[in-house]
Amino acid sequence: MLAHDVARLLDEMGTLLELRGENPFRCRAYHTAADAVRGVGGDLHDLIASGKLDEVPGIGETIQAKVIQLVTTGRIDALEELRERMPPGLVALLRVPGLGPKKIKVLHETLAITSLADLRRAAESGAIAGLKGFGAKTQQKILDGLDFVESAGDRILQSTALRLVAPVVEAVRAAPGVERVEVCGSLRRRVETIGDLDVLFAAVDPAPVLDRFVALPEVAGVLAHGPTKASVRLAGGVQCDLRGVTPDQFPFALHYFTGSKAHNIVMRRRAIARDLRLNEYALEGPDGPVPCRSEAELFEALGLHFIPPELREDQGEFELAERGPIPPLIERGDLKGTFHCHTDWSDGGNTLLEMAEAARGRGLAYLGIADHSRSAGYANGLSIDRVRRQWDEIDALNEAFGRAFRLFKGIECDILPDGSLDYPDEVLEGFDYVVASVHSSFGQAREVMTDRIVRAARHPLVTMLGHPSGRLLLRRDAYAVDLDAVIDAAAEAGTMIEINANPHRLDLDAAHARRARDRGGLLVINPDAHSTGGLDDLEFGIGVARRAGLRPGHVLNSASLSDVTRRLRTCRGDD
DNA sequence: GCCGTTTTCGGCCCGACTGTTTTCAGTCG
């Protein structure tokens, strides 16, 4: 059983206990255990078999027994009991902003509310306003919250978040008295999808800035508005929180609001262990505050080297930062080129020359063209004849570029349902490299799909695997596939794996990219660009790579043109 | 329910904002 699935059930267990009004620390223990299991990742059978489960911090005797029962029998008796005693619709009420376990418990016990529909009926009839601890405002807030739950999706893409937050940051920066503005939260950590937007600013007097913020034209509704903090709903439904602190407090607040929550809890515990107290405003010791002018100084005060925001998930970054300086993670400027770009030869919007010029304009020294292969009829895939004509055009362009720039001849070759490739070997041999991707028969059984991709990974003419899980963020789950097995096979065969940087994909994800790195595999950051502007998506791939802890040496396209040329030849067995 | 360089019992991150209160509980991040 996968760690992800175990974690989900442990979370459910914690939530149901909360709704029953159990000891909050007992409830939290289940959520902590769920996070711990997520951190372990992979398949839990191995961990249990090796007896290492009880070494995982946050999993004690009781929860360990439940996890073992779950993995061996497929169920947790205690969870089944809770589910039986708890109306299934109750958990959904937690999604209504302003409703937590305590209020839901009261609503359930006094008004017999067990679903969102019950809640709406009760609020509209006015029954909620009369309850002890509730009032007319709470009732209205519940109605607004129900509208929100029913209309809005949960999360947004990073690319959407950046577009939404930009005007807010600009407006805050322009406000009188503002000295610094930073985006914090999951967006600064570059999490794949974003729940809400967190913006922090420094000003001697934050209140007037917040007054301006809630009056911005982008704001559709104000959820809370105080002298140091305001929360609004932007047009489109996304929540945006703005916090103001004084310049002295800024480094502490920047760290605190960047999170993650799990990372912050460890930081606070480290402070306590040193007889210090950390909050979002200061680090306090017995002899008064410990001044820090930057996040780096805060980490230093707690015995740590600087931890980049992308690693702050309590997933091993503390051990790293205790040992010594964390080696620089890969940056956009490290990329010398990229592979997997489309042109108007298949379903791209720009010509070969336009794509090449756009790449040069972005400081790249080479660009790999990987249009669709012949089976991809929907995408105007290239027949063998058209492949050869594209090669001729690329040769002519390369001649014109001279040493200044180089186009590589690649192909995004479909992995057919049986794991074979879309061209015969004698055609594949003519490319500089081959990206192998799945574009059909997504519904295959897990074993079949895994064997299919593993077979492609082992094909001697396949250079790299494209978007290996097939997921589309917020739209389509990954197809059923054992990615760990694919990663292991690719590493063994010397086949690289793409980090597809398209913000809709981000595939591989960071956790699997880290595994690939640990298995000795090489990764490639590819934009899957279908237009010149798509080349800018490389930055999203950099985000994934940094979250995976990748350095330039782990990524093929951080290599220079001459090195890459040599490596591609080696892959093909030409040397 | 978990955990231990204060501890095997008694803690568990903590501050802002809101609404319902008349001093605070609940929610949120």
Coordinates of C-alpha atoms (C1' of nucleotides) in Angstrom, one line a residue:
Chain A
M1 CA 0.0 0.0 0.0
L2 CA 1.3 3.4 -0.9
A3 CA 2.3 5.9 1.8
H4 CA 0.1 8.5 0.2
D5 CA -3.0 6.3 0.8
V6 CA -2.1 5.4 4.3
A7 CA -1.6 9.1 5.1
R8 CA -5.0 10.0 3.8
L9 CA -6.7 7.5 6.1
L10 CA -4.7 8.6 9.1
D11 CA -5.8 12.2 8.4
E12 CA -9.4 11.0 8.1
M13 CA -9.0 9.3 11.5
G14 CA -7.7 12.5 13.1
T15 CA -10.5 14.6 11.6
L16 CA -13.2 12.2 12.7
L17 CA -11.8 12.3 16.3
E18 CA -11.8 16.1 16.2
L19 CA -15.4 16.1 15.2
R20 CA -16.2 13.8 18.1
G21 CA -14.5 16.4 20.4
E22 CA -11.6 14.1 21.4
N23 CA -8.5 15.4 23.1
P24 CA -7.0 17.8 20.5
F25 CA -3.5 16.5 21.1
R26 CA -4.7 13.0 20.4
C27 CA -6.3 14.2 17.2
R28 CA -3.1 16.0 16.1
A29 CA -1.1 12.9 16.7
Y30 CA -2.9 11.3 13.8
H31 CA -2.3 14.2 11.5
T32 CA 1.4 14.3 12.6
A33 CA 1.6 10.6 11.8
A34 CA 0.0 11.2 8.4
D35 CA 2.6 13.8 7.6
A36 CA 5.4 11.5 8.8
V37 CA 4.1 8.7 6.5
R38 CA 3.9 11.1 3.6
G39 CA 7.5 12.0 4.3
V40 CA 8.6 8.4 4.1
G41 CA 6.9 8.0 0.8
G42 CA 6.9 4.9 -1.5
D43 CA 5.3 1.6 -0.6
L44 CA 5.0 0.9 3.1
H45 CA 5.3 -2.9 2.8
D46 CA 9.1 -2.7 2.6
L47 CA 9.3 -0.4 5.6
I48 CA 7.1 -2.7 7.8
A49 CA 9.0 -5.8 6.6
S50 CA 12.3 -4.2 7.6
G51 CA 10.9 -3.3 11.1
K52 CA 11.8 0.4 10.5
L53 CA 8.3 1.8 10.9
D54 CA 8.7 2.4 14.6
E55 CA 11.8 4.4 13.9
V56 CA 9.8 7.1 12.1
P57 CA 9.3 10.0 14.5
G58 CA 5.6 10.8 15.1
I59 CA 4.5 7.1 14.8
G60 CA 4.2 5.4 18.2
E61 CA 3.0 2.1 19.3
T62 CA -0.7 2.7 18.8
I63 CA -0.6 4.2 15.4
Q64 CA 2.1 1.8 14.2
A65 CA -0.3 -1.1 15.0
K66 CA -3.0 0.6 13.0
V67 CA -0.8 1.2 10.0
I68 CA 0.3 -2.4 10.1
Q69 CA -3.3 -3.6 10.3
L70 CA -4.1 -1.3 7.3
V71 CA -1.3 -2.5 5.1
T72 CA -1.8 -6.2 5.9
T73 CA -5.6 -6.3 6.0
G74 CA -6.6 -3.2 4.0
R75 CA -8.7 -1.7 6.9
I76 CA -8.4 -0.1 10.3
D77 CA -11.0 -1.4 12.7
A78 CA -11.0 1.8 14.7
L79 CA -11.5 3.9 11.6
E80 CA -14.4 1.8 10.5
E81 CA -16.0 2.2 13.9
L82 CA -15.6 6.0 13.7
R83 CA -17.1 6.1 10.2
E84 CA -20.1 4.1 11.4
R85 CA -20.8 6.4 14.2
M86 CA -20.2 9.6 12.3
P87 CA -22.6 10.8 9.5
P88 CA -20.5 10.8 6.4
G89 CA -21.5 14.3 5.4
L90 CA -20.1 15.9 8.5
V91 CA -16.5 16.0 7.3
A92 CA -17.5 18.1 4.3
L93 CA -18.7 20.8 6.7
L94 CA -15.1 21.5 7.6
R95 CA -14.6 23.0 4.1
V96 CA -16.9 25.9 5.1
P97 CA -14.7 28.8 6.1
G98 CA -15.3 29.7 9.7
L99 CA -16.6 26.3 10.7
G100 CA -14.3 24.1 12.8
P101 CA -14.8 20.9 14.7
K102 CA -16.3 22.6 17.8
K103 CA -19.0 24.5 15.9
I104 CA -19.8 21.5 13.7
K105 CA -20.2 19.3 16.8
V106 CA -22.7 21.8 18.2
L107 CA -24.6 22.1 14.9
H108 CA -24.8 18.3 14.7
E109 CA -25.9 17.8 18.3
T110 CA -28.4 20.6 18.5
L111 CA -29.9 20.8 15.0
A112 CA -29.0 17.3 13.7
I113 CA -27.1 18.8 10.8
T114 CA -25.2 16.1 8.9
S115 CA -24.6 17.6 5.4
L116 CA -23.9 20.8 3.5
A117 CA -27.6 20.8 2.4
D118 CA -28.8 20.5 6.0
L119 CA -26.5 23.4 6.9
R120 CA -27.9 25.6 4.2
R121 CA -31.5 24.9 5.2
A122 CA -30.8 25.7 8.8
A123 CA -28.9 28.9 8.0
E124 CA -31.6 30.1 5.6
S125 CA -34.4 29.3 8.2
G126 CA -32.5 31.4 10.8
A127 CA -32.2 28.5 13.2
I128 CA -28.4 28.9 13.6
A129 CA -28.4 32.5 14.8
G130 CA -30.2 31.5 17.9
L131 CA -27.7 28.9 19.1
K132 CA -25.4 29.6 22.0
G133 CA -22.1 30.8 20.8
F134 CA -23.5 31.6 17.3
G135 CA -25.2 34.8 16.1
A136 CA -26.6 36.5 13.0
K137 CA -23.1 37.3 11.7
T138 CA -21.9 33.7 12.0
Q139 CA -25.1 32.5 10.2
Q140 CA -24.5 34.9 7.4
K141 CA -20.8 33.9 7.2
I142 CA -21.9 30.3 6.9
L143 CA -24.2 31.2 4.0
D144 CA -21.3 33.0 2.3
G145 CA -19.0 30.1 3.1
L146 CA -21.5 27.6 1.5
D147 CA -21.6 29.7 -1.7
F148 CA -17.8 29.6 -1.8
V149 CA -17.6 25.9 -1.2
E150 CA -20.1 25.2 -3.9
S151 CA -18.6 27.6 -6.5
A152 CA -14.8 27.6 -6.1
G153 CA -12.3 25.0 -6.8
D154 CA -9.8 24.2 -4.1
R155 CA -6.4 25.2 -5.5
I156 CA -4.8 27.0 -8.4
L157 CA -1.7 26.5 -10.6
Q158 CA 1.5 28.3 -9.7
S159 CA 1.2 30.2 -13.0
T160 CA -2.3 31.5 -12.0
A161 CA -1.1 32.4 -8.5
L162 CA 1.8 34.4 -9.9
R163 CA -0.5 36.3 -12.3
L164 CA -3.0 37.1 -9.5
V165 CA -0.4 38.1 -6.9
A166 CA 1.6 40.5 -9.2
P167 CA -0.8 43.5 -9.0
V168 CA -1.2 43.1 -5.3
V169 CA 2.6 43.1 -4.7
E170 CA 2.9 46.1 -7.0
A171 CA 0.2 48.1 -5.2
V172 CA 1.6 47.3 -1.8
R173 CA 5.1 48.2 -2.9
A174 CA 3.8 51.6 -4.1
A175 CA 2.1 52.3 -0.9
P176 CA 3.7 55.1 1.2
G177 CA 6.0 53.8 4.0
V178 CA 6.4 50.3 2.6
E179 CA 10.1 49.3 2.8
R180 CA 9.9 45.7 1.6
V181 CA 7.4 43.3 0.1
E182 CA 7.7 39.6 -0.4
V183 CA 5.4 36.8 -1.5
C184 CA 5.5 34.1 1.2
G185 CA 3.6 30.8 1.8
S186 CA 3.4 27.9 -0.6
L187 CA 4.1 30.1 -3.6
R188 CA 7.5 31.1 -2.2
R189 CA 8.2 27.4 -1.5
R190 CA 7.1 26.7 -5.1
V191 CA 4.6 24.1 -4.2
E192 CA 3.0 22.6 -7.3
T193 CA -0.5 24.1 -6.7
I194 CA -1.5 27.0 -4.5
G195 CA -4.3 27.2 -2.0
D196 CA -4.1 30.9 -1.1
L197 CA -1.7 33.8 -1.5
D198 CA 0.4 35.2 1.3
V199 CA 2.0 38.6 1.0
L200 CA 4.2 40.2 3.7
F201 CA 5.4 43.8 3.9
A202 CA 7.5 45.9 6.2
A203 CA 6.4 49.3 7.3
V204 CA 6.7 51.3 10.5
D205 CA 3.0 51.8 10.5
P206 CA 1.3 48.9 8.6
A207 CA -2.4 49.9 9.2
P208 CA -2.8 52.5 6.4
V209 CA -1.3 50.0 3.9
L210 CA -3.9 47.4 4.9
D211 CA -6.6 50.0 4.4
R212 CA -5.4 50.6 0.9
F213 CA -5.1 46.8 0.3
V214 CA -8.7 46.0 1.1
A215 CA -9.8 48.8 -1.3
L216 CA -7.9 47.5 -4.3
P217 CA -10.0 46.9 -7.4
E218 CA -8.9 43.3 -7.5
V219 CA -10.6 42.6 -4.1
A220 CA -14.0 41.0 -4.4
G221 CA -14.7 40.7 -0.6
V222 CA -13.1 41.4 2.7
L223 CA -12.9 38.4 5.1
A224 CA -10.9 40.1 7.9
H225 CA -9.3 43.5 8.4
G226 CA -7.2 44.5 11.4
P227 CA -4.3 46.8 12.0
T228 CA -1.6 44.2 11.1
K229 CA -3.4 41.6 9.0
A230 CA -6.1 41.5 6.4
S231 CA -7.6 38.7 4.4
V232 CA -9.6 39.2 1.2
R233 CA -11.1 37.2 -1.5
L234 CA -9.8 38.2 -4.9
A235 CA -12.0 38.3 -8.0
G236 CA -12.2 34.6 -9.0
G237 CA -12.4 33.4 -5.5
V238 CA -8.8 33.0 -4.4
Q239 CA -8.0 34.1 -0.9
C240 CA -5.1 36.6 -0.4
D241 CA -3.7 37.4 3.1
L242 CA -1.6 40.5 3.6
R243 CA 0.5 40.9 6.8
G244 CA 2.4 44.0 7.9
V245 CA 5.3 44.0 10.3
T246 CA 8.0 46.5 11.3
P247 CA 11.3 46.4 9.5
D248 CA 13.0 44.8 12.6
Q249 CA 10.4 42.0 12.6
F250 CA 10.6 41.4 8.9
P251 CA 13.2 38.5 8.8
F252 CA 11.2 36.6 11.4
A253 CA 7.9 37.2 9.7
L254 CA 9.3 36.3 6.3
H255 CA 10.5 32.9 7.7
Y256 CA 7.3 32.3 9.6
F257 CA 4.9 33.0 6.8
T258 CA 6.9 31.1 4.3
G259 CA 6.4 27.9 6.3
S260 CA 5.8 25.1 5.9
K261 CA 3.8 24.6 9.1
A262 CA 5.8 21.4 9.8
H263 CA 9.1 23.2 9.2
N264 CA 8.1 26.0 11.5
I265 CA 7.2 23.7 14.3
V266 CA 10.6 22.1 14.2
M267 CA 12.2 25.6 14.2
R268 CA 10.2 26.6 17.3
R269 CA 11.2 23.3 19.1
R270 CA 14.9 24.1 18.2
A271 CA 14.4 27.5 19.8
I272 CA 12.9 26.0 23.0
A273 CA 15.8 23.5 23.2
R274 CA 18.1 26.5 23.3
D275 CA 16.1 28.3 26.0
L276 CA 14.7 30.7 23.3
R277 CA 11.3 31.4 22.0
L278 CA 10.5 32.0 18.4
N279 CA 7.4 33.6 16.9
E280 CA 6.7 35.6 13.8
Y281 CA 8.1 38.8 15.3
A282 CA 11.3 37.9 17.2
L283 CA 13.6 35.4 18.7
E284 CA 13.5 36.0 22.4
G285 CA 16.1 34.7 24.9
P286 CA 16.3 35.0 28.7
D287 CA 18.5 38.1 28.2
G288 CA 16.2 39.8 25.7
P289 CA 15.7 39.5 22.0
V290 CA 18.3 38.0 19.7
P291 CA 18.5 40.4 16.7
C292 CA 18.5 38.8 13.2
R293 CA 18.8 41.0 10.1
S294 CA 18.0 38.2 7.7
E295 CA 16.6 34.6 7.5
A296 CA 20.2 33.4 7.3
E297 CA 21.0 35.0 10.7
L298 CA 17.8 33.4 12.2
F299 CA 18.9 29.9 11.0
E300 CA 22.4 30.6 12.3
A301 CA 21.0 31.5 15.7
L302 CA 19.4 28.1 15.8
G303 CA 22.5 26.2 14.8
L304 CA 21.6 25.9 11.1
H305 CA 23.0 26.9 7.8
F306 CA 20.6 28.7 5.5
I307 CA 17.7 26.5 4.2
P308 CA 16.3 27.6 0.8
P309 CA 12.5 28.1 0.9
E310 CA 11.9 25.2 -1.5
L311 CA 13.3 22.7 1.0
R312 CA 11.3 23.9 4.0
E313 CA 9.0 20.9 4.5
D314 CA 10.6 19.1 7.4
Q315 CA 11.7 16.4 4.9
G316 CA 15.3 16.1 5.9
E317 CA 16.4 19.7 5.4
F318 CA 17.4 20.2 9.1
E319 CA 19.8 17.3 9.1
L320 CA 21.4 18.8 5.9
A321 CA 21.6 22.3 7.4
E322 CA 23.1 21.0 10.6
R323 CA 26.0 19.2 8.8
G324 CA 27.1 22.2 6.8
P325 CA 26.2 24.7 4.2
I326 CA 23.6 23.3 1.8
P327 CA 25.2 23.2 -1.7
P328 CA 23.6 25.7 -4.1
L329 CA 20.5 24.3 -5.7
I330 CA 20.1 24.7 -9.5
E331 CA 18.9 28.0 -10.8
R332 CA 17.4 29.2 -14.1
G333 CA 20.8 30.7 -15.0
D334 CA 22.4 27.3 -14.8
L335 CA 20.4 26.0 -17.8
K336 CA 22.3 26.3 -21.0
G337 CA 19.6 24.9 -23.2
T338 CA 16.6 22.6 -23.2
F339 CA 14.9 19.7 -25.0
H340 CA 11.3 18.8 -25.7
C341 CA 10.0 21.8 -27.6
H342 CA 7.3 21.7 -30.3
T343 CA 7.1 23.7 -33.6
D344 CA 4.5 24.2 -36.3
W345 CA 5.8 21.0 -37.8
S346 CA 3.4 19.2 -35.3
D347 CA 1.1 21.1 -32.9
G348 CA 3.4 24.0 -31.9
G349 CA 2.6 27.6 -32.8
N350 CA 6.0 28.8 -34.0
T351 CA 8.5 27.9 -36.7
L352 CA 11.8 26.3 -36.1
L353 CA 13.6 29.6 -36.6
E354 CA 11.2 31.5 -34.3
M355 CA 11.7 28.9 -31.5
A356 CA 15.5 29.0 -32.0
E357 CA 15.6 32.8 -31.9
A358 CA 13.4 32.8 -28.8
A359 CA 15.8 30.4 -27.1
R360 CA 18.8 32.5 -28.0
G361 CA 17.0 35.6 -26.7
R362 CA 16.6 33.8 -23.4
G363 CA 20.3 33.1 -23.1
L364 CA 20.2 29.5 -24.2
A365 CA 23.0 28.0 -26.3
Y366 CA 21.0 25.0 -27.7
L367 CA 17.5 23.9 -28.2
G368 CA 16.1 20.4 -28.7
I369 CA 13.2 20.1 -31.1
A370 CA 10.9 17.2 -30.2
D371 CA 7.7 17.3 -32.3
H372 CA 5.2 14.6 -32.1
S373 CA 5.7 11.2 -33.7
R374 CA 3.5 9.7 -36.4
S375 CA 0.9 8.0 -34.2
A376 CA -0.1 11.3 -32.7
G377 CA -2.5 12.2 -35.4
Y378 CA -4.4 14.6 -33.2
A379 CA -1.2 16.6 -32.9
N380 CA -0.1 16.5 -36.6
G381 CA 2.6 13.9 -35.8
L382 CA 5.5 13.6 -38.3
S383 CA 5.5 10.9 -40.9
I384 CA 8.9 9.4 -41.6
D385 CA 9.1 11.5 -44.8
R386 CA 8.3 14.7 -42.9
V387 CA 10.9 13.7 -40.2
R388 CA 13.6 13.7 -42.9
R389 CA 12.4 17.0 -44.3
Q390 CA 12.5 18.6 -40.8
W391 CA 16.1 17.3 -40.4
D392 CA 17.1 19.0 -43.6
E393 CA 15.6 22.3 -42.4
I394 CA 17.4 21.9 -39.0
D395 CA 20.7 21.2 -40.8
A396 CA 20.3 24.4 -42.8
L397 CA 19.5 26.5 -39.8
N398 CA 22.5 25.1 -37.8
E399 CA 24.7 25.9 -40.7
A400 CA 23.5 29.5 -40.5
F401 CA 23.9 29.7 -36.8
G402 CA 27.5 28.6 -36.9
R403 CA 29.0 28.1 -33.4
A404 CA 26.6 30.6 -31.8
F405 CA 23.7 28.3 -31.4
R406 CA 22.6 24.7 -32.1
L407 CA 19.3 23.0 -32.8
F408 CA 19.2 19.3 -31.8
K409 CA 17.1 16.9 -33.8
G410 CA 14.8 15.2 -31.4
I411 CA 11.4 13.6 -31.4
E412 CA 8.7 13.1 -28.8
C413 CA 8.1 9.5 -29.7
D414 CA 4.9 7.8 -28.6
I415 CA 5.3 4.8 -26.4
L416 CA 2.7 2.5 -28.0
P417 CA 0.4 0.5 -25.8
D418 CA 2.7 -2.6 -26.0
G419 CA 5.8 -0.6 -25.0
S420 CA 7.2 -0.4 -28.5
L421 CA 8.2 2.8 -30.1
D422 CA 6.5 4.7 -32.9
Y423 CA 9.3 4.5 -35.5
P424 CA 11.6 1.7 -36.6
D425 CA 15.1 1.7 -35.1
E426 CA 16.7 2.8 -38.4
V427 CA 14.6 6.1 -38.2
L428 CA 15.2 6.6 -34.5
E429 CA 18.9 6.3 -35.0
G430 CA 18.8 9.4 -37.1
F431 CA 17.8 11.7 -34.3
D432 CA 20.2 13.3 -31.9
Y433 CA 18.0 12.1 -29.0
V434 CA 14.5 10.6 -28.4
V435 CA 12.0 11.6 -25.8
A436 CA 9.6 8.7 -25.2
S437 CA 6.1 9.6 -23.9
V438 CA 2.7 8.0 -23.3
H439 CA -0.1 9.7 -25.1
S440 CA -2.7 6.9 -25.5
S441 CA -4.3 4.0 -23.7
F442 CA -4.2 5.8 -20.3
G443 CA -6.5 3.2 -18.8
Q444 CA -4.2 0.3 -18.8
A445 CA -3.7 -1.7 -15.6
R446 CA -0.9 -0.6 -13.3
E447 CA 1.3 -3.6 -14.2
V448 CA 0.7 -3.3 -17.9
M449 CA 1.4 0.5 -17.9
T450 CA 4.5 0.0 -15.7
D451 CA 5.9 -2.7 -18.0
R452 CA 5.1 -0.5 -21.0
I453 CA 7.1 2.4 -19.8
V454 CA 9.9 0.3 -18.3
R455 CA 10.3 -1.4 -21.8
A456 CA 10.7 2.1 -23.4
A457 CA 13.2 3.2 -20.7
R458 CA 15.3 0.2 -21.5
H459 CA 15.2 0.7 -25.3
P460 CA 18.8 1.7 -26.3
L461 CA 17.7 4.5 -28.6
V462 CA 15.5 6.2 -25.9
T463 CA 17.4 9.1 -24.4
M464 CA 14.8 10.3 -21.9
L465 CA 11.3 9.7 -20.7
G466 CA 8.7 12.5 -21.2
H467 CA 6.1 13.5 -18.5
P468 CA 6.3 10.0 -16.9
S469 CA 3.2 10.1 -14.8
G470 CA 0.9 11.7 -17.4
R471 CA -0.9 13.8 -14.8
L472 CA -2.5 17.2 -15.5
L473 CA -2.6 19.2 -12.3
L474 CA -6.2 19.9 -11.1
R475 CA -7.6 18.2 -14.2
R476 CA -6.4 14.6 -14.5
D477 CA -4.7 12.2 -12.2
A478 CA -1.6 10.3 -13.2
Y479 CA -2.3 7.0 -15.0
A480 CA -1.8 3.9 -12.8
V481 CA 1.9 3.3 -12.9
D482 CA 4.6 2.2 -10.5
L483 CA 6.8 5.3 -10.9
D484 CA 9.4 3.9 -8.5
A485 CA 9.9 0.9 -10.7
V486 CA 10.2 3.2 -13.8
I487 CA 12.7 5.4 -12.1
D488 CA 14.8 2.4 -11.0
A489 CA 14.7 0.9 -14.5
A490 CA 15.7 4.2 -16.1
A491 CA 18.6 4.8 -13.7
E492 CA 19.8 1.3 -14.5
A493 CA 19.6 1.8 -18.2
G494 CA 21.1 5.2 -18.2
T495 CA 17.9 6.7 -19.5
M496 CA 17.2 10.2 -18.3
I497 CA 13.9 11.4 -16.9
E498 CA 12.2 14.7 -17.8
I499 CA 11.0 17.2 -15.3
N500 CA 8.2 18.5 -17.5
A501 CA 8.1 22.2 -16.6
N502 CA 4.8 23.0 -18.1
P503 CA 2.8 24.5 -15.1
H504 CA -0.1 22.1 -15.9
R505 CA 2.2 19.1 -15.6
L506 CA 5.2 19.4 -13.3
D507 CA 5.9 15.8 -14.0
L508 CA 8.1 14.2 -12.5
D509 CA 7.1 15.7 -9.2
A510 CA 9.7 16.7 -6.7
A511 CA 9.5 13.6 -4.5
H512 CA 10.2 11.3 -7.5
A513 CA 12.8 13.6 -8.9
R514 CA 14.6 13.2 -5.6
R515 CA 14.3 9.5 -5.8
A516 CA 15.7 9.5 -9.3
R517 CA 18.7 11.6 -8.1
D518 CA 19.3 9.2 -5.2
R519 CA 19.3 6.2 -7.6
G520 CA 22.0 7.9 -9.7
G521 CA 19.7 8.9 -12.5
L522 CA 20.1 12.1 -14.6
L523 CA 17.2 14.5 -15.0
V524 CA 16.3 17.0 -17.7
I525 CA 14.3 20.1 -17.3
N526 CA 12.0 20.5 -20.3
P527 CA 9.4 23.2 -21.0
D528 CA 7.3 21.1 -23.4
A529 CA 6.9 24.5 -25.1
H530 CA 4.3 24.7 -27.8
S531 CA 5.2 28.4 -28.5
T532 CA 8.1 30.8 -27.9
G533 CA 6.5 32.0 -24.7
G534 CA 6.4 28.4 -23.4
L535 CA 10.1 28.6 -23.0
D536 CA 9.6 30.7 -19.9
D537 CA 7.9 27.8 -18.2
L538 CA 11.5 26.5 -17.5
E539 CA 11.3 28.5 -14.3
F540 CA 8.5 26.2 -13.0
G541 CA 10.7 23.2 -13.7
I542 CA 13.5 24.9 -11.8
G543 CA 11.1 25.1 -8.9
V544 CA 10.4 21.4 -8.9
A545 CA 14.1 20.6 -9.2
R546 CA 15.0 22.8 -6.2
R547 CA 12.3 21.2 -4.1
A548 CA 13.9 17.9 -5.1
G549 CA 17.2 19.2 -3.9
L550 CA 18.8 19.1 -7.3
R551 CA 22.1 20.8 -8.1
P552 CA 23.3 21.7 -11.6
G553 CA 25.2 18.4 -11.9
H554 CA 22.0 16.4 -11.6
V555 CA 20.4 18.0 -14.6
L556 CA 21.6 17.3 -18.2
N557 CA 20.7 20.7 -19.6
S558 CA 22.9 22.6 -17.2
A559 CA 25.8 21.2 -19.2
S560 CA 27.5 23.3 -21.9
L561 CA 26.8 22.7 -25.6
S562 CA 29.9 20.7 -26.2
D563 CA 29.3 18.5 -23.1
V564 CA 25.7 17.9 -24.0
T565 CA 26.7 17.0 -27.6
R566 CA 29.1 14.5 -26.2
R567 CA 26.7 13.1 -23.7
L568 CA 23.9 12.6 -26.3
R569 CA 26.4 10.7 -28.5
T570 CA 27.4 8.5 -25.6
C571 CA 23.7 7.7 -25.0
R572 CA 23.3 6.7 -28.6
G573 CA 26.3 4.4 -28.3
D574 CA 28.0 6.3 -31.1
D575 CA 31.3 6.6 -29.2
Chain B
dG1 C1' -1.4 9.7 20.9
dC2 C1' 3.6 10.9 21.1
dC3 C1' 7.7 11.9 23.5
dG4 C1' 12.1 12.7 26.7
dT5 C1' 20.1 16.8 27.6
dT6 C1' 14.1 19.9 32.5
dT7 C1' 10.5 14.8 32.0
dT8 C1' 8.2 7.8 31.7
dC9 C1' 4.1 12.1 33.5
dG10 C1' 2.7 16.2 31.8
dG11 C1' 3.4 18.7 28.5
dC12 C1' 2.3 19.3 23.3
dC13 C1' 3.8 26.3 18.4
dC14 C1' 1.4 30.5 19.0
dG15 C1' -0.5 35.0 17.7
dA16 C1' -4.4 37.7 15.0
dC17 C1' -9.0 38.3 14.1
dT18 C1' -14.0 37.6 14.7
dG19 C1' -18.1 37.2 17.0
dT20 C1' -20.3 36.6 20.9
dT21 C1' -19.3 37.8 24.9
dT22 C1' -18.8 41.1 29.3
dT23 C1' -13.5 38.3 29.5
dC24 C1' -13.1 34.6 26.0
dA25 C1' -13.7 30.5 22.7
dG26 C1' -13.2 29.2 18.1
dT27 C1' -11.0 29.4 13.8
dC28 C1' -7.2 30.1 11.0
dG29 C1' -2.6 30.0 9.3

